[in-house]
mmCIF file with all atom_site columns, C-alpha atoms in Angstrom:
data_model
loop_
_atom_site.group_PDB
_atom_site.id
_atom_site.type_symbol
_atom_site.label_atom_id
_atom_site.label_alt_id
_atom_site.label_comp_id
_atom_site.label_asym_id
_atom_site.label_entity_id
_atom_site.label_seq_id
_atom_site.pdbx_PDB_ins_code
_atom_site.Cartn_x
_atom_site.Cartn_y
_atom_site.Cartn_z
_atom_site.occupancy
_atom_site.B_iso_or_equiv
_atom_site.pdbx_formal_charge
_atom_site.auth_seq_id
_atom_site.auth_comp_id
_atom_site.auth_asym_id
_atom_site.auth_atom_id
_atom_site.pdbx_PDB_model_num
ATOM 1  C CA . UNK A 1 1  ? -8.694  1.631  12.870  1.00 56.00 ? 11 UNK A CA 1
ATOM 2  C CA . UNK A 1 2  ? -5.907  -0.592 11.956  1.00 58.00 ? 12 UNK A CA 1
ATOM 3  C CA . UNK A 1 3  ? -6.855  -3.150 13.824  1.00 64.00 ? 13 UNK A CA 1
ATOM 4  C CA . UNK A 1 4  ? -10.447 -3.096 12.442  1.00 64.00 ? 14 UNK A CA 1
ATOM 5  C CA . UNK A 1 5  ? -8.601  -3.582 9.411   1.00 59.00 ? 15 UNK A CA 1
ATOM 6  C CA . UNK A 1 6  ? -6.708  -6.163 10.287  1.00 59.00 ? 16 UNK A CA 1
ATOM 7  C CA . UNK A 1 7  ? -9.463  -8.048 11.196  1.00 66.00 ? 17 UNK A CA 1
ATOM 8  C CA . UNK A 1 8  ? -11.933 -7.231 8.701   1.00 67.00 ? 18 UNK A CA 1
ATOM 9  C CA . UNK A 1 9  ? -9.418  -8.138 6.065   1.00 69.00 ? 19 UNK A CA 1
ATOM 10 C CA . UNK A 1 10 ? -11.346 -6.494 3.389   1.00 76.00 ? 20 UNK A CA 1
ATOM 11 C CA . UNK A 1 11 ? -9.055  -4.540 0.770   1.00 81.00 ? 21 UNK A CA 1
ATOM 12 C CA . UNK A 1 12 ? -11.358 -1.393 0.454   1.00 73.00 ? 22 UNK A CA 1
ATOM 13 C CA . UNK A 1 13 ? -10.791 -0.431 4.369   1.00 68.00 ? 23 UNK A CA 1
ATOM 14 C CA . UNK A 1 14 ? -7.211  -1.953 4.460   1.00 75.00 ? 24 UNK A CA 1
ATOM 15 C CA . UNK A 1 15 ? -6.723  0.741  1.097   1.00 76.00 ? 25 UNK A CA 1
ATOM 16 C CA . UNK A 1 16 ? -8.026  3.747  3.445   1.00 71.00 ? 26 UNK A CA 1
ATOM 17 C CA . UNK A 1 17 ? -6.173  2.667  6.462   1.00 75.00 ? 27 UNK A CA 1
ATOM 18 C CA . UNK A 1 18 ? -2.702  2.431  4.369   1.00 77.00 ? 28 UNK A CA 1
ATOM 19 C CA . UNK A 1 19 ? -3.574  5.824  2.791   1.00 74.00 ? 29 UNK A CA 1
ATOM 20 C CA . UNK A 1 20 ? -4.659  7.414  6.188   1.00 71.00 ? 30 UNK A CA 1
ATOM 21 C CA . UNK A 1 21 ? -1.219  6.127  7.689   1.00 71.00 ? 31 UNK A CA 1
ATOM 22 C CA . UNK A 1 22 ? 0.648   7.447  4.399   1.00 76.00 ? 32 UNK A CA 1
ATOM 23 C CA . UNK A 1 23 ? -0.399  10.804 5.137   1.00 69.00 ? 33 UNK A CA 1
ATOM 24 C CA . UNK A 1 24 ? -0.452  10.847 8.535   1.00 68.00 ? 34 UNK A CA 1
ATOM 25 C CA . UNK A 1 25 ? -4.421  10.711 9.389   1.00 65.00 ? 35 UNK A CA 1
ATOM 26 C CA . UNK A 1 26 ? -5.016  9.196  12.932  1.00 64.00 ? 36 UNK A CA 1
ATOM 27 C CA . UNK A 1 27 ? -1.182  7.490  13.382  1.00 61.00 ? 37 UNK A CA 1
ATOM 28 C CA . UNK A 1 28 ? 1.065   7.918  16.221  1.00 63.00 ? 38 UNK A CA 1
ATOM 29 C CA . UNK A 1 29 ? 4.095   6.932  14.626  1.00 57.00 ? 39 UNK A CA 1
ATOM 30 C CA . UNK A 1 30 ? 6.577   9.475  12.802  1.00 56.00 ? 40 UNK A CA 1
ATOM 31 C CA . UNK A 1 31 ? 5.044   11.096 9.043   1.00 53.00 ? 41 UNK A CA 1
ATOM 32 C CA . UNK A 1 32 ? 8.246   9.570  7.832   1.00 67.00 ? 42 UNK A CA 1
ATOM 33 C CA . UNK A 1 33 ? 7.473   6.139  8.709   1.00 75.00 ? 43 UNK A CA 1
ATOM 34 C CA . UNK A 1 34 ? 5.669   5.033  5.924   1.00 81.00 ? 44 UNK A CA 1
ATOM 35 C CA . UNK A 1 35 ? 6.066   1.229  6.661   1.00 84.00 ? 45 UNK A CA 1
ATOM 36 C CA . UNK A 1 36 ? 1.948   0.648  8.196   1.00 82.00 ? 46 UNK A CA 1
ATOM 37 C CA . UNK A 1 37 ? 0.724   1.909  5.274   1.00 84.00 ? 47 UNK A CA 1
ATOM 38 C CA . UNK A 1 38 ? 2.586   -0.174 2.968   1.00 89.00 ? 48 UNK A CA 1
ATOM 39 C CA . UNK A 1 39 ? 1.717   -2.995 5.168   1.00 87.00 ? 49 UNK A CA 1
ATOM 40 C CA . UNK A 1 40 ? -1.452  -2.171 4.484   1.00 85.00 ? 50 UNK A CA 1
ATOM 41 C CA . UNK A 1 41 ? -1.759  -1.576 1.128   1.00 87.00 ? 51 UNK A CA 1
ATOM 42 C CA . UNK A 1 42 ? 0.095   -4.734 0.604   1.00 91.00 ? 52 UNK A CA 1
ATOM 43 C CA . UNK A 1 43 ? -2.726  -6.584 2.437   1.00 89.00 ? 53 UNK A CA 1
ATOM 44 C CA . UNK A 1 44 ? -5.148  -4.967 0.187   1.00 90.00 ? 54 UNK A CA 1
ATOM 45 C CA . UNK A 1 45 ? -3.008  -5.600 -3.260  1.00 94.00 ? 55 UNK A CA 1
ATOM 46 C CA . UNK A 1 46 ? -2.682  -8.909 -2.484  1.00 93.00 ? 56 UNK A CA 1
ATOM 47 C CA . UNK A 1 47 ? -6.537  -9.575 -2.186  1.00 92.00 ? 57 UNK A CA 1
ATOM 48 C CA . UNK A 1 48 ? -6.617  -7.971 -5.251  1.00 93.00 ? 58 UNK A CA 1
ATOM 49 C CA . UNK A 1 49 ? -7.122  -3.972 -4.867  1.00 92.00 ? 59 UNK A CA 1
ATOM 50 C CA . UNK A 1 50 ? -6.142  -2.226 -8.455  1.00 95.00 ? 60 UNK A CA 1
ATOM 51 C CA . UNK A 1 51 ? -5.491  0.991  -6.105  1.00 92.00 ? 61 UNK A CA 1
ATOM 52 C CA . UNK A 1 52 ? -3.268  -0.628 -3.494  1.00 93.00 ? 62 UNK A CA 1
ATOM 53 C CA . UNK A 1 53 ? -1.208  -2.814 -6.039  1.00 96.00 ? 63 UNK A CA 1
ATOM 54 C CA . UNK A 1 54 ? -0.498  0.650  -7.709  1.00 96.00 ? 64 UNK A CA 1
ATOM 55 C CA . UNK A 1 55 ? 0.613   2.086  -4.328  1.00 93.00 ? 65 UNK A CA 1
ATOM 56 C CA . UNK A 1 56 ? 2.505   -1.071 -3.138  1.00 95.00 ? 66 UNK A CA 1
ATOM 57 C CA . UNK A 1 57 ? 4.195   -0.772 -6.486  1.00 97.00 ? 67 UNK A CA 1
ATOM 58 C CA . UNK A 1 58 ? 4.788   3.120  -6.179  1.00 94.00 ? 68 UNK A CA 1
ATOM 59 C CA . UNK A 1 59 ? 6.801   2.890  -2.318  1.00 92.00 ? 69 UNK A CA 1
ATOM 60 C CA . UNK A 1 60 ? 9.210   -0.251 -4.507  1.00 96.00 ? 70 UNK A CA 1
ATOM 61 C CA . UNK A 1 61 ? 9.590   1.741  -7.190  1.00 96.00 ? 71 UNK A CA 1
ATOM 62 C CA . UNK A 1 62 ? 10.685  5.095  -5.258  1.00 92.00 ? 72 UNK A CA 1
ATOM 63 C CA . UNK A 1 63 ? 11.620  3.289  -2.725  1.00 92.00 ? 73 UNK A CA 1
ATOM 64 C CA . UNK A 1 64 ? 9.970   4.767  0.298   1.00 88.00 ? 74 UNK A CA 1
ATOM 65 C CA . UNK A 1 65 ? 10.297  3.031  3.130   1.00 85.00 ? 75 UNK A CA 1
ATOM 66 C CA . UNK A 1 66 ? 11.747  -0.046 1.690   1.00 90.00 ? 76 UNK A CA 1
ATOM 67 C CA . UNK A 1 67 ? 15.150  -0.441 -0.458  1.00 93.00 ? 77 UNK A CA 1
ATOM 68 C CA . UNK A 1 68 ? 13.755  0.248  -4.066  1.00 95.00 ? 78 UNK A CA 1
ATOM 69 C CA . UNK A 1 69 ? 13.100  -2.766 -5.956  1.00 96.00 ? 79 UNK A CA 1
ATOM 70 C CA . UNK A 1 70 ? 12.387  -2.111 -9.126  1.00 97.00 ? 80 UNK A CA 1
ATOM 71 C CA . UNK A 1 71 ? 10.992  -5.914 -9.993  1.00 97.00 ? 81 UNK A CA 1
ATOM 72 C CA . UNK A 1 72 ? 8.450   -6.351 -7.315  1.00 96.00 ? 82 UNK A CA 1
ATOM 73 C CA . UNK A 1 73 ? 7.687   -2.420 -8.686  1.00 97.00 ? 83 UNK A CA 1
ATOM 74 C CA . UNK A 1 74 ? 6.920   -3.957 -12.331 1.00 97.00 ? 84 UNK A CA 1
ATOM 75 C CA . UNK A 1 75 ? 4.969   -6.909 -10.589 1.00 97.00 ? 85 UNK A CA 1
ATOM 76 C CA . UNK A 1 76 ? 2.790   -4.386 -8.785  1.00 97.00 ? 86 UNK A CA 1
ATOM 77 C CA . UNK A 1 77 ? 2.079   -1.934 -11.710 1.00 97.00 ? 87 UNK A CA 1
ATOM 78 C CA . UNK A 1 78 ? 1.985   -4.646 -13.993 1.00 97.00 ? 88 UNK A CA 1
ATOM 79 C CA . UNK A 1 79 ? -0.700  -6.412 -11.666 1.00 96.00 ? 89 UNK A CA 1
ATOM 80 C CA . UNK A 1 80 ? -2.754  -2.741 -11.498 1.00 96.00 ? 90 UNK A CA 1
ATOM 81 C CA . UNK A 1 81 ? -2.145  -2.362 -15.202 1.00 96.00 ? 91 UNK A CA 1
ATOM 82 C CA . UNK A 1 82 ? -4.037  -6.027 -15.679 1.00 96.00 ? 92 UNK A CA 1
ATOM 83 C CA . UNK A 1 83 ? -7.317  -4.677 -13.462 1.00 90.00 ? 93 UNK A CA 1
ATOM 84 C CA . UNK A 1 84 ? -8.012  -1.292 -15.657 1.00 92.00 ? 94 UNK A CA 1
ATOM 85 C CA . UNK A 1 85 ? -6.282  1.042  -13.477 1.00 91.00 ? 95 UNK A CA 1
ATOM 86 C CA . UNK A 1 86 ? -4.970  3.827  -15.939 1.00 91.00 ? 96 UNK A CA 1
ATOM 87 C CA . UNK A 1 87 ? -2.010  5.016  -14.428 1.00 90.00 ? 97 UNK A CA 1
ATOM 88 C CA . UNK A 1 88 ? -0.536  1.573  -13.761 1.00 86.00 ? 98 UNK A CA 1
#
């Protein structure tokens, strides 16, 4: 699946693909290893997915499976926030 995603490049199926990774849905790699989904829902955020930015921003903020950075964290929620998403 990711590399359907990878080529399809569109953020709705790069969104499930990150979250399918994040919890551990179809993935060889360790639960722990959180860094394909975030990948992922980068890809999507940057395209402009209100539900990715939000994740993207969530792993900086907490900083799971990156060093927490809590500017590109504002960026991201701040960039969900824009779109409607309520949480953000």
């Amino acid at each position: 699946y990711q590399e359907k995603a990878n080529k399809t490049k569109k953020p709705m199926f790069q969104c499930l693909v990150a979250t399918c990774n994040e919890i551990g849905i179809g993935v060889d790699s360790k639960f722990e290893d959180y860094r394909p989904a975030l990948e992922h829902y980068t890809l999507a955020a940057d395209q402009g997915d209100s539900e990715s930015q939000f994740s993207v921003a969530t792993f900086y903020h907490l900083g799971k499976s990156v060093k927490a950075n809590f500017q590109k964290a504002f960026q991201y929620y701040q960039l969900a926030a824009m779109q409607g998403h309520v949480i953000a």
